[in-house]
């Protein structure tokens, strides 16, 4: 019902992306051992840059010494209402070391608020590539153009955009080769579609494509049986949940939108139970990661026309609460997961594992600098008033709208103003002043403070804590999530009013440098 209402509000321009927003659905196994034909010699394929597809934990660790990772990702545009949607689940939560939860946002550019992209990244989250205009089996300019535009419009460092997910999970062997050609670290488009309790499970720990793919062998042509051989490119499978139908009842993206156990209607209680059961199978087995893969607009309470059931929002928070009561459970981004897989350490040593810490940029709150920290950048954003989707940015408006063929147009400079400067490679985003063209601090030692707490021995601080949302009490009242920065910045609202006003005020920022930068399409 509420998805239909959403479509009527958004209209034809957004219809394709919303209809397919549940594009991660699968109906059964997407691979098998015989179809995979996978072979890998672990004596020749060794960490940190090579890993065989395996159900066993990396580094030879015993499952009892392995943290249980729960990956949280979101796909598509970044807007205030999608950030609100994510925050109603993660904003108040912490991992066992006291650090706020970080997640991965696979970002496409249509209707994206680029100022919030900057803010989300500076708050510690991972920004990844989801193509410019949300197309499956994308050509090179869709993938490469997104990197260029995210760097130019949102100030995301080029080397920070390491991950990719294909829209509709529609990829080919050529897609993976295109990623390798421009030095992506990983893809996360394939499905782990067989339960971990099945002897033929395809729920592998993340692995490299030195010996080809071992997932999706029944659904994607030209892969598996040793293909494609792409040394060093990682695949992070998307791990499905399974209801009472087992292998015939998989649920991948947005599982709370699915019916369960062959029923004809969505049942939050049934969803809660199969999500718990699938987690338990991972947790009591080899502790392969599990994930919550979301399209946040489906659960937005701040987008006109979208009316997600309060019971569903409460169920997801209850599930996360339950997860965090289990020992050694960490909610992480793909970037954090892969950092651990490449350099696995036992849970007893996680207090010294840098990628799970929470280093916070130390910038004087009184400084006026357009840097992704709301209290610093207030009043400094430029509005780029394009008819299709206007947006704001710290980095100057382009003369024309960005596109795959022109992802970094020349910058328009209003009369009496000066050009804004793109982020250089030797300065971190929160310390770069695009108006002055100067870096406040280039030394990581003087720029960041580690706010994590030690993870003590004997079971101390081995569980996470906190709740999602912004005062959601489970009473049935409508939750009112607020954009709360994970770095503790004062909450801000960047929009109000009607749909037209929202689309004008929310879709943020484009930047085109006066001197263009080109990423060669190969």
Short mmCIF file of N, CA and C in Angstrom, two decimals, residues 330-457:
data_model
loop_
_atom_site.label_atom_id
_atom_site.label_comp_id
_atom_site.label_asym_id
_atom_site.label_seq_id
_atom_site.Cartn_x
_atom_site.Cartn_y
_atom_site.Cartn_z
N UNK A 330 29.52 -7.22 15.75
CA UNK A 330 29.91 -5.88 15.29
C UNK A 330 29.10 -5.52 14.05
N UNK A 331 28.47 -4.36 14.07
CA UNK A 331 27.76 -3.84 12.90
C UNK A 331 28.74 -2.93 12.16
N UNK A 332 29.00 -3.23 10.90
CA UNK A 332 30.12 -2.60 10.21
C UNK A 332 29.77 -2.24 8.77
N UNK A 333 30.65 -1.47 8.16
CA UNK A 333 30.61 -1.20 6.73
C UNK A 333 31.35 -2.31 5.98
N UNK A 334 31.14 -2.38 4.68
CA UNK A 334 31.92 -3.32 3.87
C UNK A 334 33.41 -3.04 3.97
N UNK A 335 33.75 -1.77 4.03
CA UNK A 335 35.15 -1.36 4.14
C UNK A 335 35.78 -1.93 5.41
N UNK A 336 35.07 -1.86 6.52
CA UNK A 336 35.59 -2.39 7.78
C UNK A 336 35.68 -3.92 7.74
N UNK A 337 34.64 -4.55 7.20
CA UNK A 337 34.66 -6.01 7.07
C UNK A 337 35.87 -6.46 6.27
N UNK A 338 36.09 -5.85 5.13
CA UNK A 338 37.19 -6.28 4.27
C UNK A 338 38.54 -6.01 4.90
N UNK A 339 38.65 -4.92 5.65
CA UNK A 339 39.91 -4.63 6.34
C UNK A 339 40.25 -5.76 7.31
N UNK A 340 39.22 -6.30 7.99
CA UNK A 340 39.48 -7.41 8.92
C UNK A 340 39.79 -8.70 8.16
N UNK A 341 39.06 -8.98 7.09
CA UNK A 341 39.31 -10.21 6.34
C UNK A 341 40.74 -10.22 5.80
N UNK A 342 41.23 -9.09 5.35
CA UNK A 342 42.58 -9.02 4.79
C UNK A 342 43.65 -9.16 5.88
N UNK A 343 43.30 -8.77 7.08
CA UNK A 343 44.24 -8.86 8.21
C UNK A 343 43.51 -9.36 9.44
N UNK A 344 43.08 -10.62 9.43
CA UNK A 344 42.23 -11.12 10.51
C UNK A 344 42.97 -11.23 11.84
N UNK A 345 42.32 -10.73 12.88
CA UNK A 345 42.84 -10.85 14.23
C UNK A 345 41.74 -11.44 15.11
N UNK A 346 42.10 -12.19 16.14
CA UNK A 346 41.08 -12.76 17.03
C UNK A 346 40.38 -11.67 17.82
N UNK A 347 39.22 -12.00 18.36
CA UNK A 347 38.45 -11.02 19.11
C UNK A 347 39.24 -10.45 20.28
N UNK A 348 40.17 -11.21 20.80
CA UNK A 348 40.96 -10.73 21.94
C UNK A 348 41.89 -9.58 21.57
N UNK A 349 42.09 -9.35 20.27
CA UNK A 349 42.99 -8.29 19.82
C UNK A 349 42.27 -7.15 19.10
N UNK A 350 40.94 -7.16 19.15
CA UNK A 350 40.20 -6.14 18.40
C UNK A 350 40.38 -4.74 18.97
N UNK A 351 40.78 -4.63 20.23
CA UNK A 351 40.95 -3.29 20.80
C UNK A 351 42.07 -2.52 20.13
N UNK A 352 42.97 -3.22 19.45
CA UNK A 352 44.07 -2.55 18.76
C UNK A 352 43.89 -2.57 17.25
N UNK A 353 42.72 -2.99 16.78
CA UNK A 353 42.48 -3.09 15.34
C UNK A 353 41.96 -1.75 14.83
N UNK A 354 42.80 -1.05 14.10
CA UNK A 354 42.55 0.35 13.73
C UNK A 354 41.25 0.56 12.94
N UNK A 355 40.90 -0.27 11.95
CA UNK A 355 39.70 0.02 11.16
C UNK A 355 38.40 0.02 11.95
N UNK A 356 38.38 -0.57 13.15
CA UNK A 356 37.16 -0.57 13.95
C UNK A 356 37.12 0.56 14.97
N UNK A 357 38.17 1.36 15.01
CA UNK A 357 38.20 2.49 15.94
C UNK A 357 37.38 3.65 15.38
N UNK A 358 37.20 4.68 16.20
CA UNK A 358 36.39 5.84 15.78
C UNK A 358 37.21 7.12 15.91
N UNK A 359 38.04 7.34 14.91
CA UNK A 359 38.84 8.55 14.88
C UNK A 359 37.97 9.70 14.39
N UNK A 360 37.87 10.76 15.17
CA UNK A 360 37.00 11.89 14.88
C UNK A 360 37.83 13.10 14.49
N UNK A 361 37.51 13.75 13.37
CA UNK A 361 38.26 14.95 12.98
C UNK A 361 38.07 16.08 13.98
N UNK A 362 39.17 16.67 14.38
CA UNK A 362 39.12 17.76 15.36
C UNK A 362 39.22 19.10 14.63
N UNK A 363 38.07 19.71 14.40
CA UNK A 363 37.99 21.00 13.72
C UNK A 363 37.27 21.97 14.63
N UNK A 364 37.86 23.13 14.85
CA UNK A 364 37.28 24.17 15.69
C UNK A 364 35.87 24.48 15.20
N UNK A 365 34.89 24.30 16.06
CA UNK A 365 33.49 24.49 15.66
C UNK A 365 33.17 25.93 15.29
N UNK A 366 34.03 26.87 15.68
CA UNK A 366 33.78 28.27 15.36
C UNK A 366 34.27 28.66 13.96
N UNK A 367 35.05 27.76 13.34
CA UNK A 367 35.56 28.06 12.01
C UNK A 367 34.44 28.00 10.97
N UNK A 368 34.45 28.92 10.02
CA UNK A 368 33.52 28.89 8.91
C UNK A 368 34.24 28.27 7.72
N UNK A 369 33.98 26.98 7.50
CA UNK A 369 34.65 26.23 6.46
C UNK A 369 33.68 25.19 5.92
N UNK A 370 33.55 25.10 4.60
CA UNK A 370 32.60 24.19 3.98
C UNK A 370 33.24 22.81 3.89
N UNK A 371 33.07 21.99 4.94
CA UNK A 371 33.89 20.80 5.10
C UNK A 371 33.14 19.52 5.45
N UNK A 372 31.82 19.51 5.40
CA UNK A 372 31.07 18.31 5.73
C UNK A 372 30.68 18.20 7.19
N UNK A 373 31.00 19.22 7.98
CA UNK A 373 30.58 19.26 9.38
C UNK A 373 29.57 20.40 9.49
N UNK A 374 28.28 20.10 9.78
CA UNK A 374 27.22 21.10 9.65
C UNK A 374 27.47 22.42 10.36
N UNK A 375 28.03 22.38 11.57
CA UNK A 375 28.22 23.65 12.28
C UNK A 375 29.30 24.52 11.64
N UNK A 376 30.21 23.89 10.92
CA UNK A 376 31.25 24.65 10.22
C UNK A 376 30.76 25.21 8.89
N UNK A 377 29.94 24.45 8.17
CA UNK A 377 29.59 24.81 6.80
C UNK A 377 28.30 25.61 6.68
N UNK A 378 27.61 25.86 7.79
CA UNK A 378 26.34 26.59 7.75
C UNK A 378 26.53 27.94 7.06
N UNK A 379 25.68 28.21 6.08
CA UNK A 379 25.71 29.47 5.36
C UNK A 379 26.69 29.53 4.21
N UNK A 380 27.43 28.46 3.97
CA UNK A 380 28.46 28.47 2.94
C UNK A 380 28.11 27.63 1.71
N UNK A 381 27.00 26.92 1.75
CA UNK A 381 26.63 26.06 0.63
C UNK A 381 26.14 26.88 -0.56
N UNK A 382 26.44 26.39 -1.75
CA UNK A 382 25.91 26.99 -2.97
C UNK A 382 24.75 26.15 -3.48
N UNK A 383 23.69 26.83 -3.94
CA UNK A 383 22.56 26.13 -4.54
C UNK A 383 22.71 26.13 -6.05
N UNK A 384 22.59 24.95 -6.64
CA UNK A 384 22.70 24.78 -8.09
C UNK A 384 21.29 24.49 -8.61
N UNK A 385 20.65 25.49 -9.19
CA UNK A 385 19.21 25.46 -9.46
C UNK A 385 18.92 24.90 -10.84
N UNK A 386 19.20 23.62 -11.04
CA UNK A 386 18.89 22.97 -12.31
C UNK A 386 17.43 22.49 -12.30
N UNK A 387 16.78 22.48 -13.46
CA UNK A 387 15.35 22.15 -13.49
C UNK A 387 15.03 20.70 -13.13
N UNK A 388 15.89 19.76 -13.52
CA UNK A 388 15.58 18.35 -13.25
C UNK A 388 15.69 18.02 -11.77
N UNK A 389 16.84 18.34 -11.18
CA UNK A 389 16.96 18.22 -9.73
C UNK A 389 18.02 19.20 -9.24
N UNK A 390 17.56 20.27 -8.60
CA UNK A 390 18.50 21.24 -8.02
C UNK A 390 19.21 20.64 -6.83
N UNK A 391 20.34 21.22 -6.48
CA UNK A 391 21.12 20.65 -5.38
C UNK A 391 22.02 21.71 -4.77
N UNK A 392 22.61 21.39 -3.64
CA UNK A 392 23.57 22.25 -2.95
C UNK A 392 24.94 21.58 -2.94
N UNK A 393 25.98 22.38 -2.80
CA UNK A 393 27.33 21.84 -2.73
C UNK A 393 28.26 22.83 -2.06
N UNK A 394 29.33 22.33 -1.50
CA UNK A 394 30.42 23.17 -1.01
C UNK A 394 31.37 23.57 -2.14
N UNK A 395 31.29 22.87 -3.27
CA UNK A 395 32.39 22.90 -4.23
C UNK A 395 32.11 23.66 -5.51
N UNK A 396 31.06 24.47 -5.55
CA UNK A 396 30.76 25.29 -6.71
C UNK A 396 29.88 24.57 -7.71
N UNK A 397 28.93 25.31 -8.29
CA UNK A 397 27.98 24.71 -9.24
C UNK A 397 28.61 24.55 -10.61
N UNK A 398 28.29 23.48 -11.31
CA UNK A 398 28.75 23.32 -12.69
C UNK A 398 27.90 24.17 -13.64
N UNK A 399 28.43 24.43 -14.80
CA UNK A 399 27.70 25.22 -15.79
C UNK A 399 26.52 24.46 -16.36
N UNK A 400 26.64 23.13 -16.43
CA UNK A 400 25.55 22.27 -16.91
C UNK A 400 25.43 21.08 -15.97
N UNK A 401 24.31 20.38 -16.04
CA UNK A 401 24.14 19.21 -15.20
C UNK A 401 25.17 18.13 -15.54
N UNK A 402 25.61 17.41 -14.52
CA UNK A 402 26.57 16.34 -14.75
C UNK A 402 25.88 15.19 -15.46
N UNK A 403 26.65 14.40 -16.19
CA UNK A 403 26.12 13.26 -16.92
C UNK A 403 27.27 12.28 -17.13
N UNK A 404 26.96 11.04 -17.51
CA UNK A 404 28.06 10.08 -17.75
C UNK A 404 29.06 10.57 -18.77
N UNK A 405 28.61 11.32 -19.76
CA UNK A 405 29.54 11.83 -20.78
C UNK A 405 30.26 13.10 -20.33
N UNK A 406 29.77 13.73 -19.27
CA UNK A 406 30.38 14.97 -18.79
C UNK A 406 30.21 15.05 -17.27
N UNK A 407 30.94 14.22 -16.53
CA UNK A 407 30.73 14.14 -15.08
C UNK A 407 31.34 15.30 -14.29
N UNK A 408 32.15 16.12 -14.92
CA UNK A 408 32.80 17.22 -14.21
C UNK A 408 32.85 18.45 -15.12
N UNK A 409 31.69 19.08 -15.36
CA UNK A 409 31.66 20.25 -16.24
C UNK A 409 32.42 21.43 -15.62
N UNK A 410 32.79 22.41 -16.44
CA UNK A 410 33.40 23.62 -15.90
C UNK A 410 32.49 24.27 -14.86
N UNK A 411 33.08 24.93 -13.92
CA UNK A 411 32.34 25.55 -12.83
C UNK A 411 31.82 26.92 -13.24
N UNK A 412 30.59 27.20 -12.84
CA UNK A 412 30.06 28.55 -13.04
C UNK A 412 30.43 29.39 -11.83
N UNK A 413 30.89 30.60 -12.07
CA UNK A 413 31.33 31.48 -11.00
C UNK A 413 30.45 32.72 -11.00
N UNK A 414 29.58 32.87 -10.00
CA UNK A 414 28.70 34.04 -9.95
C UNK A 414 29.51 35.34 -9.88
N UNK A 415 28.91 36.40 -10.40
CA UNK A 415 29.57 37.70 -10.40
C UNK A 415 29.94 38.10 -8.98
N UNK A 416 31.15 38.57 -8.81
CA UNK A 416 31.64 39.01 -7.52
C UNK A 416 32.16 37.91 -6.63
N UNK A 417 32.09 36.64 -7.10
CA UNK A 417 32.60 35.52 -6.33
C UNK A 417 33.79 34.89 -7.04
N UNK A 418 34.45 33.97 -6.36
CA UNK A 418 35.60 33.31 -6.93
C UNK A 418 35.33 31.82 -7.07
N UNK A 419 36.13 31.17 -7.88
CA UNK A 419 36.00 29.74 -8.08
C UNK A 419 36.25 29.00 -6.76
N UNK A 420 35.56 27.89 -6.60
CA UNK A 420 35.80 27.03 -5.44
C UNK A 420 36.72 25.89 -5.86
N UNK A 421 37.53 25.44 -4.91
CA UNK A 421 38.61 24.52 -5.24
C UNK A 421 38.25 23.10 -4.86
N UNK A 422 38.58 22.17 -5.76
CA UNK A 422 38.33 20.76 -5.52
C UNK A 422 39.33 20.21 -4.49
N UNK A 423 38.89 19.15 -3.82
CA UNK A 423 39.73 18.50 -2.81
C UNK A 423 41.02 17.97 -3.45
N UNK A 424 42.19 18.33 -2.94
CA UNK A 424 43.43 17.76 -3.46
C UNK A 424 43.70 16.40 -2.82
N UNK A 425 44.67 15.70 -3.34
CA UNK A 425 44.96 14.34 -2.85
C UNK A 425 45.71 14.34 -1.53
N UNK A 426 46.24 15.49 -1.10
CA UNK A 426 47.06 15.53 0.11
C UNK A 426 46.35 16.20 1.27
N UNK A 427 45.02 16.25 1.24
CA UNK A 427 44.27 16.85 2.36
C UNK A 427 43.01 16.03 2.59
N UNK A 428 42.63 15.87 3.85
CA UNK A 428 41.43 15.14 4.22
C UNK A 428 40.21 16.06 4.13
N UNK A 429 39.08 15.51 3.71
CA UNK A 429 37.87 16.29 3.44
C UNK A 429 37.49 17.26 4.55
N UNK A 430 37.46 16.85 5.84
CA UNK A 430 37.02 17.81 6.87
C UNK A 430 37.99 18.96 7.09
N UNK A 431 39.20 18.87 6.56
CA UNK A 431 40.19 19.92 6.78
C UNK A 431 40.45 20.75 5.52
N UNK A 432 39.69 20.48 4.47
CA UNK A 432 39.87 21.23 3.23
C UNK A 432 38.86 22.37 3.14
N UNK A 433 39.36 23.57 2.88
CA UNK A 433 38.52 24.75 2.69
C UNK A 433 38.42 25.02 1.20
N UNK A 434 37.30 24.65 0.55
CA UNK A 434 37.20 24.81 -0.90
C UNK A 434 37.05 26.26 -1.34
N UNK A 435 36.71 27.14 -0.42
CA UNK A 435 36.59 28.56 -0.78
C UNK A 435 37.96 29.22 -0.77
N UNK A 436 38.73 28.96 0.29
CA UNK A 436 40.08 29.54 0.38
C UNK A 436 41.10 28.73 -0.41
N UNK A 437 40.77 27.48 -0.71
CA UNK A 437 41.72 26.62 -1.40
C UNK A 437 42.91 26.26 -0.53
N UNK A 438 42.63 26.00 0.76
CA UNK A 438 43.72 25.70 1.69
C UNK A 438 43.35 24.54 2.59
N UNK A 439 44.36 23.87 3.12
CA UNK A 439 44.17 22.72 4.00
C UNK A 439 44.54 23.12 5.42
N UNK A 440 43.64 22.83 6.37
CA UNK A 440 43.89 23.20 7.76
C UNK A 440 44.95 22.32 8.39
N UNK A 441 44.99 21.07 7.98
CA UNK A 441 45.90 20.13 8.63
C UNK A 441 46.14 18.96 7.71
N UNK A 442 47.38 18.64 7.45
CA UNK A 442 47.71 17.54 6.56
C UNK A 442 48.31 16.35 7.30
N UNK A 443 48.39 16.41 8.61
CA UNK A 443 48.96 15.33 9.41
C UNK A 443 47.85 14.60 10.14
N UNK A 444 47.72 13.31 9.90
CA UNK A 444 46.66 12.56 10.56
C UNK A 444 46.85 12.54 12.07
N UNK A 445 48.08 12.65 12.51
CA UNK A 445 48.35 12.62 13.94
C UNK A 445 47.76 13.83 14.65
N UNK A 446 47.77 14.99 13.97
CA UNK A 446 47.27 16.20 14.63
C UNK A 446 45.81 16.45 14.30
N UNK A 447 45.25 15.66 13.36
CA UNK A 447 43.92 15.99 12.87
C UNK A 447 42.80 15.16 13.47
N UNK A 448 43.09 13.99 14.00
CA UNK A 448 42.04 13.10 14.46
C UNK A 448 42.27 12.67 15.90
N UNK A 449 41.17 12.44 16.61
CA UNK A 449 41.22 11.91 17.97
C UNK A 449 40.50 10.57 18.00
N UNK A 450 41.12 9.59 18.61
CA UNK A 450 40.52 8.26 18.73
C UNK A 450 39.59 8.26 19.94
N UNK A 451 38.30 8.04 19.69
CA UNK A 451 37.31 8.05 20.76
C UNK A 451 36.83 6.66 21.16
N UNK A 452 37.51 5.62 20.68
CA UNK A 452 37.11 4.27 21.06
C UNK A 452 37.56 3.94 22.47
N UNK A 453 36.91 2.96 23.07
CA UNK A 453 37.30 2.53 24.41
C UNK A 453 37.95 1.17 24.32
N UNK A 454 38.80 0.82 25.26
CA UNK A 454 39.44 -0.50 25.21
C UNK A 454 38.39 -1.62 25.34
N UNK A 455 38.66 -2.71 24.67
CA UNK A 455 37.82 -3.90 24.82
C UNK A 455 38.53 -4.80 25.81
N UNK A 456 38.00 -4.85 27.01
CA UNK A 456 38.71 -5.52 28.07
C UNK A 456 38.64 -7.03 27.99
N UNK A 457 39.50 -7.72 28.72
CA UNK A 457 39.46 -9.19 28.78
C UNK A 457 38.30 -9.67 29.64
#
